[in-house]
Amino acid sequence: DQGWCGSCYAFGTIEAIEAYTAIKYGSLFTLSEQQLVSCVPNTTGIQQGDPTNFTNGGCNGYMPPMALDWMSSTVLEAVSGWQVPYTSYFVDPDDDSNHRRVQTCGAISQPDGDTVGVTGYEWLPANNESAFEDTLINKGPIIILMYTPPSFDNYEYGIYADAMCVGYRNMQASHVTLL
């Protein structure tokens, strides 16, 4: 549960890295979503760590390809979730009276033990069911961007169905998850 922080991109990206690492090495690492929330370059134009700003771009949403690009180009590697736990649950960018500061990237030290890096990723054609099926069967999970109507906020389990999801043509991607 990402809480108030718009960090679904971090959860979807980290889940994919965890899955592909497990497929390749046979070991499941639990990696830190907070590292991406704190360290991926800020898209709001406000300097990360700015003491006058209680949120950073990390809680204002982001796109998985940009997070993966950052992971593949940075000298930092993904650290474990127990070393850098998710702390941005209570960051509320719309309510200055109810906020916690997002942990700054500089506060996240690199571990001495095992880390996981990203060497690249592959784009699939949008809305191409056969490409998705082939990738899921032969390669593994896929990070997807999906439309979520307001009723999705209360979704907990099972098959989600909402009338706005059927035949609705003005959908815009609003949530990232792992398929």
mmCIF file of C-alpha atoms in Angstrom:
data_model
loop_
_atom_site.group_PDB
_atom_site.id
_atom_site.type_symbol
_atom_site.label_atom_id
_atom_site.label_comp_id
_atom_site.label_asym_id
_atom_site.label_seq_id
_atom_site.Cartn_x
_atom_site.Cartn_y
_atom_site.Cartn_z
ATOM 1 C CA ASP A 1 0.000 0.000 0.000
ATOM 2 C CA GLN A 2 1.669 3.180 -1.185
ATOM 3 C CA GLY A 3 -0.427 5.368 1.125
ATOM 4 C CA TRP A 4 -0.635 9.060 0.315
ATOM 5 C CA CYS A 5 2.517 8.991 -1.786
ATOM 6 C CA GLY A 6 2.109 8.728 -5.570
ATOM 7 C CA SER A 7 4.728 5.984 -5.756
ATOM 8 C CA CYS A 8 2.998 3.199 -7.685
ATOM 9 C CA TYR A 9 5.778 3.510 -10.299
ATOM 10 C CA ALA A 10 8.330 2.576 -7.621
ATOM 11 C CA PHE A 11 6.356 -0.481 -6.521
ATOM 12 C CA GLY A 12 5.793 -1.724 -10.096
ATOM 13 C CA THR A 13 9.419 -1.104 -11.076
ATOM 14 C CA ILE A 14 10.863 -2.772 -7.973
ATOM 15 C CA GLU A 15 8.489 -5.754 -8.325
ATOM 16 C CA ALA A 16 9.704 -6.271 -11.894
ATOM 17 C CA ILE A 17 13.367 -6.059 -10.861
ATOM 18 C CA GLU A 18 12.702 -8.546 -8.049
ATOM 19 C CA ALA A 19 10.881 -10.922 -10.408
ATOM 20 C CA TYR A 20 13.523 -10.892 -13.134
ATOM 21 C CA THR A 21 16.306 -11.275 -10.572
ATOM 22 C CA ALA A 22 14.511 -14.312 -9.142
ATOM 23 C CA ILE A 23 14.040 -15.776 -12.622
ATOM 24 C CA LYS A 24 17.711 -15.269 -13.512
ATOM 25 C CA TYR A 25 19.367 -16.251 -10.221
ATOM 26 C CA GLY A 26 16.765 -18.362 -8.436
ATOM 27 C CA SER A 27 16.808 -16.089 -5.382
ATOM 28 C CA LEU A 28 14.117 -13.638 -4.405
ATOM 29 C CA PHE A 29 15.459 -10.305 -3.182
ATOM 30 C CA THR A 30 13.167 -7.869 -1.384
ATOM 31 C CA LEU A 31 14.227 -4.495 -2.707
ATOM 32 C CA SER A 32 13.532 -0.935 -1.567
ATOM 33 C CA GLU A 33 10.722 1.066 -3.166
ATOM 34 C CA GLN A 34 11.790 3.969 -0.969
ATOM 35 C CA GLN A 35 15.124 4.139 -2.782
ATOM 36 C CA LEU A 36 13.336 4.968 -6.047
ATOM 37 C CA VAL A 37 10.949 7.415 -4.364
ATOM 38 C CA SER A 38 13.900 9.221 -2.781
ATOM 39 C CA CYS A 39 16.518 8.981 -5.520
ATOM 40 C CA VAL A 40 14.927 9.031 -8.988
ATOM 41 C CA PRO A 41 15.466 12.526 -10.462
ATOM 42 C CA ASN A 42 12.840 15.019 -9.403
ATOM 43 C CA THR A 43 10.283 15.894 -12.080
ATOM 44 C CA THR A 44 8.717 18.862 -10.260
ATOM 45 C CA GLY A 45 11.655 21.195 -10.701
ATOM 46 C CA ILE A 46 12.170 21.485 -6.929
ATOM 47 C CA GLN A 47 15.549 20.313 -5.715
ATOM 48 C CA GLN A 48 15.362 17.084 -3.766
ATOM 49 C CA GLY A 49 16.216 17.655 -0.137
ATOM 50 C CA ASP A 50 15.119 21.295 -0.324
ATOM 51 C CA PRO A 51 14.202 22.120 3.312
ATOM 52 C CA THR A 52 11.363 24.409 2.176
ATOM 53 C CA ASN A 53 9.649 21.566 0.306
ATOM 54 C CA PHE A 54 7.974 18.699 2.163
ATOM 55 C CA THR A 55 7.468 16.511 -0.891
ATOM 56 C CA ASN A 56 9.651 15.707 -3.824
ATOM 57 C CA GLY A 57 8.985 14.473 -7.313
ATOM 58 C CA GLY A 58 9.138 10.935 -6.005
ATOM 59 C CA CYS A 59 5.673 11.196 -4.411
ATOM 60 C CA ASN A 60 4.193 13.118 -7.307
ATOM 61 C CA GLY A 61 4.190 10.101 -9.613
ATOM 62 C CA TYR A 62 6.658 9.019 -12.240
ATOM 63 C CA MET A 63 6.997 6.597 -15.135
ATOM 64 C CA PRO A 64 8.655 3.168 -14.827
ATOM 65 C CA PRO A 65 10.863 3.625 -17.932
ATOM 66 C CA MET A 66 12.427 6.726 -16.376
ATOM 67 C CA ALA A 67 12.988 4.847 -13.102
ATOM 68 C CA LEU A 68 14.538 1.927 -15.021
ATOM 69 C CA ASP A 69 16.707 4.349 -17.018
ATOM 70 C CA TRP A 70 17.903 5.859 -13.756
ATOM 71 C CA MET A 71 18.566 2.397 -12.286
ATOM 72 C CA SER A 72 20.569 1.346 -15.351
ATOM 73 C CA SER A 73 22.596 4.566 -15.599
ATOM 74 C CA THR A 74 23.393 5.334 -11.968
ATOM 75 C CA VAL A 75 26.288 4.021 -9.948
ATOM 76 C CA LEU A 76 23.815 3.192 -7.184
ATOM 77 C CA GLU A 77 22.193 -0.217 -7.244
ATOM 78 C CA ALA A 78 18.921 -1.367 -5.718
ATOM 79 C CA VAL A 79 19.224 -1.918 -1.999
ATOM 80 C CA SER A 80 17.111 -4.216 0.142
ATOM 81 C CA GLY A 81 13.778 -3.218 1.591
ATOM 82 C CA TRP A 82 14.928 -4.005 5.119
ATOM 83 C CA GLN A 83 17.878 -1.621 4.766
ATOM 84 C CA VAL A 84 15.765 1.196 3.328
ATOM 85 C CA PRO A 85 12.121 0.545 4.288
ATOM 86 C CA TYR A 86 9.226 2.390 2.688
ATOM 87 C CA THR A 87 8.582 5.520 4.770
ATOM 88 C CA SER A 88 6.608 7.693 2.340
ATOM 89 C CA TYR A 89 3.185 6.267 3.208
ATOM 90 C CA PHE A 90 2.183 9.406 5.123
ATOM 91 C CA VAL A 91 3.535 11.987 2.666
ATOM 92 C CA ASP A 92 0.468 13.944 1.552
ATOM 93 C CA PRO A 93 1.385 16.420 -1.206
ATOM 94 C CA ASP A 94 -2.084 18.021 -1.006
ATOM 95 C CA ASP A 95 -2.137 18.709 2.744
ATOM 96 C CA ASP A 96 0.695 20.734 4.259
ATOM 97 C CA SER A 97 -0.600 20.097 7.790
ATOM 98 C CA ASN A 98 -0.284 16.316 7.425
ATOM 99 C CA HIS A 99 3.096 15.511 5.976
ATOM 100 C CA ARG A 100 6.360 13.793 6.569
ATOM 101 C CA ARG A 101 9.478 14.609 4.687
ATOM 102 C CA VAL A 102 10.499 12.132 1.979
ATOM 103 C CA GLN A 103 13.819 10.572 2.914
ATOM 104 C CA THR A 104 16.556 12.187 0.827
ATOM 105 C CA CYS A 105 18.637 10.091 -1.512
ATOM 106 C CA GLY A 106 21.849 11.158 0.179
ATOM 107 C CA ALA A 107 20.633 9.501 3.390
ATOM 108 C CA ILE A 108 20.553 6.127 1.625
ATOM 109 C CA SER A 109 23.938 4.477 1.863
ATOM 110 C CA GLN A 110 25.061 1.654 -0.347
ATOM 111 C CA PRO A 111 25.262 -1.700 1.412
ATOM 112 C CA ASP A 112 28.381 -3.823 1.660
ATOM 113 C CA GLY A 113 26.454 -6.982 0.732
ATOM 114 C CA ASP A 114 24.574 -8.109 -2.350
ATOM 115 C CA THR A 115 22.818 -5.552 -4.530
ATOM 116 C CA VAL A 116 20.808 -5.793 -7.724
ATOM 117 C CA GLY A 117 21.327 -3.663 -10.809
ATOM 118 C CA VAL A 118 19.404 -3.037 -14.038
ATOM 119 C CA THR A 119 21.031 -3.471 -17.434
ATOM 120 C CA GLY A 120 18.046 -2.624 -19.624
ATOM 121 C CA TYR A 121 14.425 -3.305 -20.465
ATOM 122 C CA GLU A 122 12.200 -3.910 -23.456
ATOM 123 C CA TRP A 123 9.184 -1.911 -24.686
ATOM 124 C CA LEU A 124 6.161 -3.892 -25.834
ATOM 125 C CA PRO A 125 3.690 -2.533 -28.373
ATOM 126 C CA ALA A 126 0.730 -0.895 -26.616
ATOM 127 C CA ASN A 127 -2.450 -2.958 -26.374
ATOM 128 C CA ASN A 128 -0.930 -5.890 -28.282
ATOM 129 C CA GLU A 129 -2.418 -8.940 -26.571
ATOM 130 C CA SER A 130 -0.248 -11.506 -28.364
ATOM 131 C CA ALA A 131 2.975 -9.638 -27.489
ATOM 132 C CA PHE A 132 1.867 -9.469 -23.844
ATOM 133 C CA GLU A 133 0.986 -13.176 -23.774
ATOM 134 C CA ASP A 134 4.271 -14.163 -25.397
ATOM 135 C CA THR A 135 6.285 -12.051 -22.953
ATOM 136 C CA LEU A 136 4.415 -13.313 -19.899
ATOM 137 C CA ILE A 137 4.803 -16.949 -20.933
ATOM 138 C CA ASN A 138 8.376 -16.841 -22.227
ATOM 139 C CA LYS A 139 10.085 -14.041 -20.280
ATOM 140 C CA GLY A 140 8.151 -13.043 -17.175
ATOM 141 C CA PRO A 141 6.111 -10.233 -15.628
ATOM 142 C CA ILE A 142 5.361 -6.912 -17.331
ATOM 143 C CA ILE A 143 5.117 -3.446 -15.801
ATOM 144 C CA ILE A 144 1.850 -1.953 -17.007
ATOM 145 C CA LEU A 145 0.212 1.459 -16.854
ATOM 146 C CA MET A 146 -3.532 1.241 -16.423
ATOM 147 C CA TYR A 147 -6.542 3.476 -16.115
ATOM 148 C CA THR A 148 -8.124 3.515 -12.659
ATOM 149 C CA PRO A 149 -11.535 5.098 -12.109
ATOM 150 C CA PRO A 150 -12.320 6.489 -8.631
ATOM 151 C CA SER A 151 -13.874 3.187 -7.510
ATOM 152 C CA PHE A 152 -10.432 1.562 -7.794
ATOM 153 C CA ASP A 153 -9.352 3.404 -4.625
ATOM 154 C CA ASN A 154 -11.401 0.891 -2.599
ATOM 155 C CA TYR A 155 -10.260 -2.229 -4.476
ATOM 156 C CA GLU A 156 -8.736 -4.896 -2.241
ATOM 157 C CA TYR A 157 -8.907 -8.293 -4.008
ATOM 158 C CA GLY A 158 -10.611 -10.384 -6.673
ATOM 159 C CA ILE A 159 -11.604 -9.461 -10.202
ATOM 160 C CA TYR A 160 -12.081 -5.719 -10.502
ATOM 161 C CA ALA A 161 -14.992 -4.574 -12.664
ATOM 162 C CA ASP A 162 -16.296 -1.057 -13.160
ATOM 163 C CA ALA A 163 -18.643 0.213 -15.866
ATOM 164 C CA MET A 164 -16.163 3.003 -16.666
ATOM 165 C CA CYS A 165 -13.614 0.380 -17.763
ATOM 166 C CA VAL A 166 -15.790 -1.094 -20.510
ATOM 167 C CA GLY A 167 -15.821 0.747 -23.828
ATOM 168 C CA TYR A 168 -14.662 3.993 -22.243
ATOM 169 C CA ARG A 169 -12.507 5.762 -24.849
ATOM 170 C CA ASN A 170 -11.033 8.645 -22.834
ATOM 171 C CA MET A 171 -8.917 6.588 -20.485
ATOM 172 C CA GLN A 172 -5.583 7.940 -19.340
ATOM 173 C CA ALA A 173 -2.982 5.865 -17.566
ATOM 174 C CA SER A 174 -3.165 6.650 -13.870
ATOM 175 C CA HIS A 175 -1.674 3.663 -12.066
ATOM 176 C CA VAL A 176 1.321 1.368 -12.451
ATOM 177 C CA THR A 177 1.250 -2.288 -11.473
ATOM 178 C CA LEU A 178 2.892 -5.566 -12.402
ATOM 179 C CA LEU A 179 1.133 -8.004 -14.718
#
